[in-house]
Coordinates of C-alpha atoms in Angstrom, one line a residue:
Chain A
M1 CA 0.1 0.2 0.0
K2 CA 1.1 3.4 -1.0
C3 CA 1.3 6.7 0.9
R4 CA -1.4 8.7 -0.8
K5 CA 1.1 11.7 -0.3
C6 CA 4.4 11.0 -1.5
G7 CA 3.6 7.6 -3.0
G8 CA 6.2 6.0 -0.2
Q9 CA 6.0 3.2 1.3
A10 CA 2.7 3.2 3.6
V11 CA 2.6 2.1 7.3
L12 CA -1.2 3.0 8.1
E13 CA -3.9 3.0 6.4
L14 CA -7.4 5.0 7.0
R15 CA -10.1 3.3 5.5
R16 CA -12.4 5.9 6.9
H17 CA -10.8 8.4 4.8
N18 CA -10.0 5.7 1.8
A19 CA -5.8 7.3 2.5
A20 CA -2.9 5.6 3.6
F21 CA 0.2 7.3 5.0
C22 CA 3.8 7.1 5.6
V23 CA 5.4 8.3 8.6
D24 CA 6.2 11.5 8.1
D25 CA 2.8 12.3 6.3
F26 CA 0.8 10.5 9.1
V27 CA 2.5 12.6 11.7
E28 CA 2.0 15.6 9.5
F29 CA -2.4 14.4 8.7
F30 CA -2.2 14.5 12.9
R31 CA -0.9 17.5 13.6
N32 CA -3.2 19.3 11.0
Q33 CA -6.2 17.3 12.5
V34 CA -5.2 18.7 16.1
R35 CA -4.6 22.4 14.3
E36 CA -8.3 22.0 12.3
A37 CA -9.9 20.9 16.1
I38 CA -8.3 24.0 17.6
H39 CA -9.1 26.5 15.4
R40 CA -12.9 25.0 14.7
Y41 CA -14.2 25.3 18.3
R42 CA -11.2 28.1 19.4
M43 CA -9.7 25.7 22.2
L44 CA -5.9 27.4 22.3
E45 CA -5.0 31.1 21.6
R46 CA -0.9 31.5 22.2
G47 CA -1.1 33.3 25.4
D48 CA -2.9 30.3 27.5
K49 CA -1.7 28.4 30.0
V50 CA -2.3 24.7 29.4
L51 CA -2.8 22.0 31.5
V52 CA -2.7 18.9 30.1
A53 CA -4.1 15.8 32.0
V54 CA -1.6 13.4 31.3
S55 CA -2.3 9.3 32.6
G56 CA 0.7 7.8 30.8
G57 CA -1.0 6.7 27.7
K58 CA -1.2 6.9 24.2
D59 CA -3.0 9.5 24.2
S60 CA -2.8 12.4 26.9
L61 CA 1.1 12.0 26.1
G62 CA 0.4 12.4 22.6
L63 CA -1.5 15.5 23.0
W64 CA 1.1 16.9 24.8
D65 CA 3.5 15.8 22.7
V66 CA 1.7 17.9 20.0
L67 CA 0.7 20.5 21.8
L68 CA 4.8 21.3 22.8
D69 CA 5.5 20.7 18.8
E70 CA 2.9 23.4 18.1
G71 CA 5.0 25.8 20.4
Y72 CA 1.9 25.8 23.5
T73 CA 2.8 26.8 26.8
T74 CA 2.1 23.0 29.0
T75 CA 2.2 21.7 31.9
G76 CA 1.4 18.1 32.7
L77 CA -1.0 16.9 35.6
Y78 CA -0.3 12.9 36.5
L79 CA -3.1 12.5 38.7
D80 CA -1.9 9.1 41.4
L81 CA -4.9 7.0 41.7
G82 CA -3.5 4.6 43.5
I83 CA -4.0 1.6 41.4
F84 CA -1.4 -0.9 42.0
E85 CA 1.3 -1.4 39.6
Y86 CA -0.4 -0.1 37.0
S87 CA -0.6 3.5 38.5
V88 CA 3.2 3.3 39.6
E89 CA 4.3 2.6 35.6
S90 CA 1.5 5.2 34.3
K91 CA 3.5 8.2 36.9
S92 CA 6.8 6.9 36.0
K93 CA 5.8 7.1 32.0
C94 CA 4.8 10.7 32.7
E95 CA 7.6 11.4 34.7
A96 CA 9.8 10.3 31.6
F97 CA 8.6 12.1 29.1
A98 CA 8.5 15.6 30.9
A99 CA 12.3 14.6 31.4
K100 CA 12.4 14.3 28.3
R101 CA 10.8 17.3 26.8
G102 CA 12.0 19.7 29.7
V103 CA 8.6 20.5 30.4
P104 CA 7.1 20.6 34.6
L105 CA 4.5 18.1 35.5
I106 CA 2.2 18.1 39.0
V107 CA 1.3 15.6 40.7
S108 CA -1.7 15.4 42.7
T109 CA -2.2 11.9 44.7
V110 CA -6.2 10.8 44.9
A111 CA -5.5 9.6 48.5
E112 CA -4.4 12.2 49.8
E113 CA -7.3 14.4 48.4
V114 CA -10.4 12.3 49.2
G115 CA -8.8 10.0 52.2
A116 CA -8.1 6.8 49.8
P117 CA -6.8 5.4 46.3
V118 CA -9.3 4.3 44.1
P119 CA -9.6 0.9 44.5
V120 CA -10.7 1.3 48.0
I121 CA -13.0 4.2 46.8
K122 CA -14.3 1.3 44.7
A123 CA -14.5 -1.1 47.7
V124 CA -16.7 2.2 49.6
T125 CA -19.1 3.4 47.5
R126 CA -19.9 -0.1 45.7
R127 CA -20.0 2.0 42.4
P128 CA -18.1 0.7 39.2
P129 CA -14.8 2.2 39.8
C130 CA -14.6 4.3 36.7
S131 CA -17.2 6.2 38.7
G132 CA -15.3 7.8 41.5
C133 CA -12.0 7.6 39.2
G134 CA -13.9 9.8 37.0
L135 CA -15.3 12.4 39.5
S136 CA -11.9 12.4 41.5
K137 CA -10.0 13.4 37.8
R138 CA -12.7 16.0 36.7
Y139 CA -12.6 17.8 40.4
L140 CA -8.9 17.8 41.0
T141 CA -7.9 18.4 37.4
N142 CA -10.7 22.0 37.7
R143 CA -9.0 22.6 41.0
V144 CA -5.5 22.6 40.2
A145 CA -6.0 24.5 37.3
L146 CA -7.5 27.0 39.6
E147 CA -5.2 27.3 42.2
H148 CA -2.2 27.5 39.8
G149 CA -3.7 29.8 37.3
F150 CA -4.2 28.0 34.0
S151 CA -6.5 29.5 32.0
V152 CA -7.9 25.6 30.1
V153 CA -7.6 22.4 30.9
A154 CA -6.4 20.0 27.6
T155 CA -7.4 16.1 27.9
G156 CA -6.7 13.3 25.9
H157 CA -10.2 12.2 24.6
N158 CA -10.4 11.2 21.5
L159 CA -13.1 10.1 18.7
D160 CA -13.6 6.7 20.2
D161 CA -14.3 7.8 23.6
E162 CA -16.5 10.5 22.1
A163 CA -18.6 8.2 20.1
A164 CA -18.7 5.5 22.8
T165 CA -19.7 8.3 25.2
L166 CA -22.6 9.6 23.3
F167 CA -23.4 6.0 22.2
G168 CA -24.4 4.8 25.8
S169 CA -26.1 8.7 26.3
V170 CA -28.0 8.3 23.4
M171 CA -28.9 4.0 24.6
H172 CA -29.8 5.8 27.7
W173 CA -31.9 8.6 26.5
Q174 CA -29.9 11.1 28.6
T175 CA -30.7 14.6 27.4
D176 CA -29.4 16.2 30.5
A177 CA -25.9 14.7 29.5
L178 CA -26.4 15.5 25.3
P179 CA -25.4 19.1 25.3
R180 CA -22.3 19.1 27.6
Q181 CA -20.8 16.3 25.4
S182 CA -18.4 18.7 23.3
P183 CA -14.8 19.2 22.1
A184 CA -14.7 22.4 24.2
L185 CA -17.1 23.5 27.1
P186 CA -16.7 27.0 28.2
S187 CA -16.0 28.3 31.6
T188 CA -19.4 28.6 32.7
H189 CA -18.4 29.8 36.4
P190 CA -15.5 31.6 37.5
K191 CA -14.4 28.8 39.1
L192 CA -15.1 26.1 36.4
V193 CA -12.2 26.3 34.1
R194 CA -12.1 25.8 30.0
R195 CA -12.0 22.7 28.7
V196 CA -10.6 20.7 25.8
K197 CA -10.4 17.9 23.5
P198 CA -7.7 18.7 21.0
L199 CA -7.8 14.7 20.0
Y200 CA -11.8 14.5 19.5
R201 CA -11.3 14.0 15.6
L202 CA -8.7 11.4 16.2
S203 CA -9.3 7.9 15.8
E204 CA -8.3 5.7 19.2
R205 CA -6.2 4.0 16.3
E206 CA -4.3 7.1 15.1
T207 CA -3.6 8.1 18.4
A208 CA -1.6 5.0 19.2
A209 CA -0.4 5.0 15.4
Y210 CA 0.6 8.6 16.7
A211 CA 2.2 8.0 19.8
F212 CA 4.3 4.8 18.4
L213 CA 5.4 6.4 15.5
R214 CA 6.9 9.1 17.3
K215 CA 8.8 6.9 19.5
I216 CA 6.4 7.9 22.8
D217 CA 7.3 5.3 25.7
Y218 CA 3.6 4.9 27.0
I219 CA 1.3 2.8 28.9
V220 CA -0.1 -0.3 26.5
E221 CA -1.2 -2.2 29.0
E222 CA -5.0 -1.4 30.1
C223 CA -6.1 0.0 34.0
P224 CA -7.0 -3.2 35.7
F225 CA -10.7 -1.8 36.5
A226 CA -11.2 -1.4 32.8
K227 CA -12.3 -4.8 32.0
G228 CA -16.2 -5.0 31.7
A229 CA -16.2 -1.2 31.6
T230 CA -19.9 0.0 29.9
S231 CA -17.6 2.1 27.8
I232 CA -15.4 -0.5 26.6
A233 CA -18.7 -2.6 25.7
H234 CA -20.0 0.4 23.6
K235 CA -16.2 1.1 21.5
E236 CA -16.6 -2.9 20.3
I237 CA -19.6 -2.4 19.0
L238 CA -18.6 1.0 17.6
N239 CA -16.0 -0.8 15.8
R240 CA -17.9 -4.2 14.5
M241 CA -20.0 -1.1 12.8
E242 CA -16.6 1.0 11.6
D243 CA -15.4 -2.5 10.0
A244 CA -18.4 -3.2 8.5
S245 CA -19.0 0.8 6.9
P246 CA -16.1 2.8 7.7
G247 CA -16.4 6.2 8.5
A248 CA -19.6 4.8 10.3
K249 CA -17.8 6.5 14.5
H250 CA -17.3 9.5 12.2
N251 CA -20.3 10.1 11.2
F252 CA -21.9 9.6 14.0
L253 CA -20.3 11.8 16.3
F254 CA -19.5 14.7 13.9
G255 CA -23.6 14.6 12.8
F256 CA -24.2 14.7 16.4
L257 CA -22.1 17.9 16.9
D258 CA -23.3 19.8 13.6
R259 CA -26.8 18.8 13.8
A260 CA -28.5 16.9 16.6
R261 CA -26.3 18.6 20.0
P262 CA -27.8 22.6 19.0
A263 CA -31.4 20.6 19.5
F264 CA -30.7 19.4 23.2
E265 CA -28.9 22.5 24.0
R266 CA -31.1 24.5 27.7
T267 CA -32.7 27.5 27.2
E268 CA -32.3 28.1 31.1
A269 CA -28.7 27.5 32.5
L270 CA -28.8 25.2 35.4
P271 CA -27.7 27.3 38.7
L272 CA -24.5 27.3 40.0
N273 CA -23.2 27.5 43.7
E274 CA -20.2 27.1 45.6
C275 CA -19.6 24.1 48.4
A276 CA -20.3 25.3 51.4
R277 CA -17.4 22.8 52.6
C278 CA -14.1 23.6 49.8
G279 CA -15.8 26.1 47.6
Q280 CA -15.5 24.3 44.5
V281 CA -18.7 24.5 42.1
T282 CA -21.8 22.3 42.5
T283 CA -25.5 22.3 41.6
G284 CA -26.2 21.5 45.3
T285 CA -25.0 22.5 48.8
L286 CA -22.1 20.3 49.2
C287 CA -20.0 18.8 45.7
A288 CA -20.3 15.1 44.8
F289 CA -16.7 15.3 45.5
C290 CA -16.6 16.2 49.1
K291 CA -20.2 14.0 49.6
L292 CA -17.4 11.1 48.6
A293 CA -14.6 11.9 50.7
D294 CA -17.4 11.9 53.6
Q295 CA -18.2 8.5 52.7
V296 CA -14.4 7.0 52.5
K297 CA -13.6 9.1 55.3
R298 CA -16.5 6.8 57.6
A299 CA -15.6 3.6 55.6
V300 CA -11.8 3.8 56.3
Chain B
M1 CA 5.2 -17.4 12.2
K2 CA 4.8 -15.5 15.9
V3 CA 2.3 -12.8 16.7
I4 CA 2.5 -11.1 19.9
L5 CA -0.8 -10.3 21.7
R6 CA -1.0 -7.6 25.0
N7 CA -3.2 -7.8 27.4
P8 CA -2.3 -10.4 29.1
R9 CA 0.8 -10.5 27.3
R10 CA 1.3 -13.5 25.4
E11 CA 2.4 -15.2 21.9
V12 CA 0.5 -17.7 19.3
D13 CA 2.3 -19.3 16.2
V14 CA -0.2 -18.8 13.4
P15 CA 1.2 -19.9 9.4
G16 CA 2.9 -17.5 7.3
G17 CA 3.2 -16.5 4.1
R18 CA -0.1 -15.2 3.6
R19 CA -1.1 -11.2 4.0
V20 CA -1.5 -9.5 7.3
K21 CA -5.6 -9.1 7.2
E22 CA -5.2 -12.9 6.7
V23 CA -3.7 -13.2 10.1
L24 CA -6.1 -11.0 11.9
R25 CA -9.1 -13.0 10.6
E26 CA -8.1 -16.2 11.6
L27 CA -7.2 -14.6 15.0
D28 CA -11.0 -12.9 14.9
I29 CA -9.4 -9.4 15.3
L30 CA -10.8 -6.3 14.0
P31 CA -8.4 -4.5 11.7
E32 CA -9.3 -1.3 13.5
T33 CA -8.5 -2.2 17.3
V34 CA -4.7 -2.9 16.6
L35 CA -1.4 -1.2 15.2
V36 CA 0.6 -4.3 13.4
I37 CA 4.6 -3.9 14.5
R38 CA 7.0 -5.4 12.5
G39 CA 10.7 -4.5 14.1
D40 CA 10.5 -1.0 14.6
T41 CA 7.7 0.2 12.6
M42 CA 4.2 -0.1 11.7
I43 CA 2.8 -2.3 8.5
T44 CA -0.3 -2.4 6.5
T45 CA -2.8 -5.0 6.5
D46 CA -1.8 -5.9 2.9
Q47 CA 1.8 -6.8 3.6
F48 CA 3.1 -10.3 3.4
V49 CA 4.3 -11.8 6.5
G50 CA 6.8 -14.6 6.2
P51 CA 6.9 -18.1 7.9
D52 CA 9.9 -16.8 10.4
D53 CA 8.5 -13.0 11.2
V54 CA 7.5 -11.7 14.1
I55 CA 5.0 -9.2 14.3
E56 CA 3.1 -7.6 17.2
L57 CA -0.8 -6.3 17.5
R58 CA -1.1 -4.0 19.5
P59 CA -4.1 -3.1 20.8
V60 CA -5.4 0.7 20.9
M61 CA -8.6 0.5 22.7
S62 CA -8.2 2.4 26.6
G63 CA -11.5 3.6 28.7
G64 CA -13.1 2.3 31.2
R65 CA -13.5 5.8 31.8
D66 CA -16.5 7.6 33.8
P67 CA -19.1 8.3 30.7
R68 CA -19.9 12.0 32.1

């Protein structure tokens, strides 16, 4: 198979684009997709202080790599979830990347902030591990960004992540979740930092290929709690559809963003308060993170 | 030929002398879900692999994210 641009030996075929690329032309294709995402949703300005949430995986380290090469001012944030050897290895990947590129990395430890690591939170709450983990990640990335004066948080969510989330929301007709799904979430409160997903145009396979071809040392092993997660099941279904009809995931997500999402937007904004304990933003009196920390403290 | 699989890491032997896409079909792996790595580079699924080749089929799926 030949590269569509230069005619050289291709290393990756992208059926949804009816194209194949060599190493250099794929890397350029990837960067162009990120530039297009940033431009279309006005995600980042040159003067922004960007906090990149990194997990040690292909997506977040690949994102950090592109943003650095594009000249943005970035700092990494690694949240140590305390998930056994998986967290030890993923943290070391982030530290090695930051050291190699000579860029700052902030490390925040969930066990210190919540009172226990994710495996204990899972046992205490009796909810799926991704639930307490996701809540802690959203809360802590925002708080760290506020405390350090970052203007925007960038995450490595890719096209497959976004399509799987949309699929889950549609399967349950979570109409309140649909308008919140966007490649760029504006700040709707002085204590909520803007969030952007510059990889939303790129599939999981494309982000993996970019990380491999750029020789980024990322953690290939899955989180031990991911097995059996609903989002994985949704990704598998979508990949079957993609195999039968290349472009299915792209059309599902982009069609929603371009044509369906506006129909679910609310006219009235939800009233936002500040948590009585920590001061972070919540729709109630006490935020979900403080409630979780209380629950953990009672049990541990 | 030898095929390296991940999560968990393991190796399987399959007949070589055919295209990568045929190896994937035999192992019931969708092309969309893996990178095909030979040596220090990636190869497309139309490439032939010989009986002495070693390829890694590296999964690209990550997840277990909170849906919100």
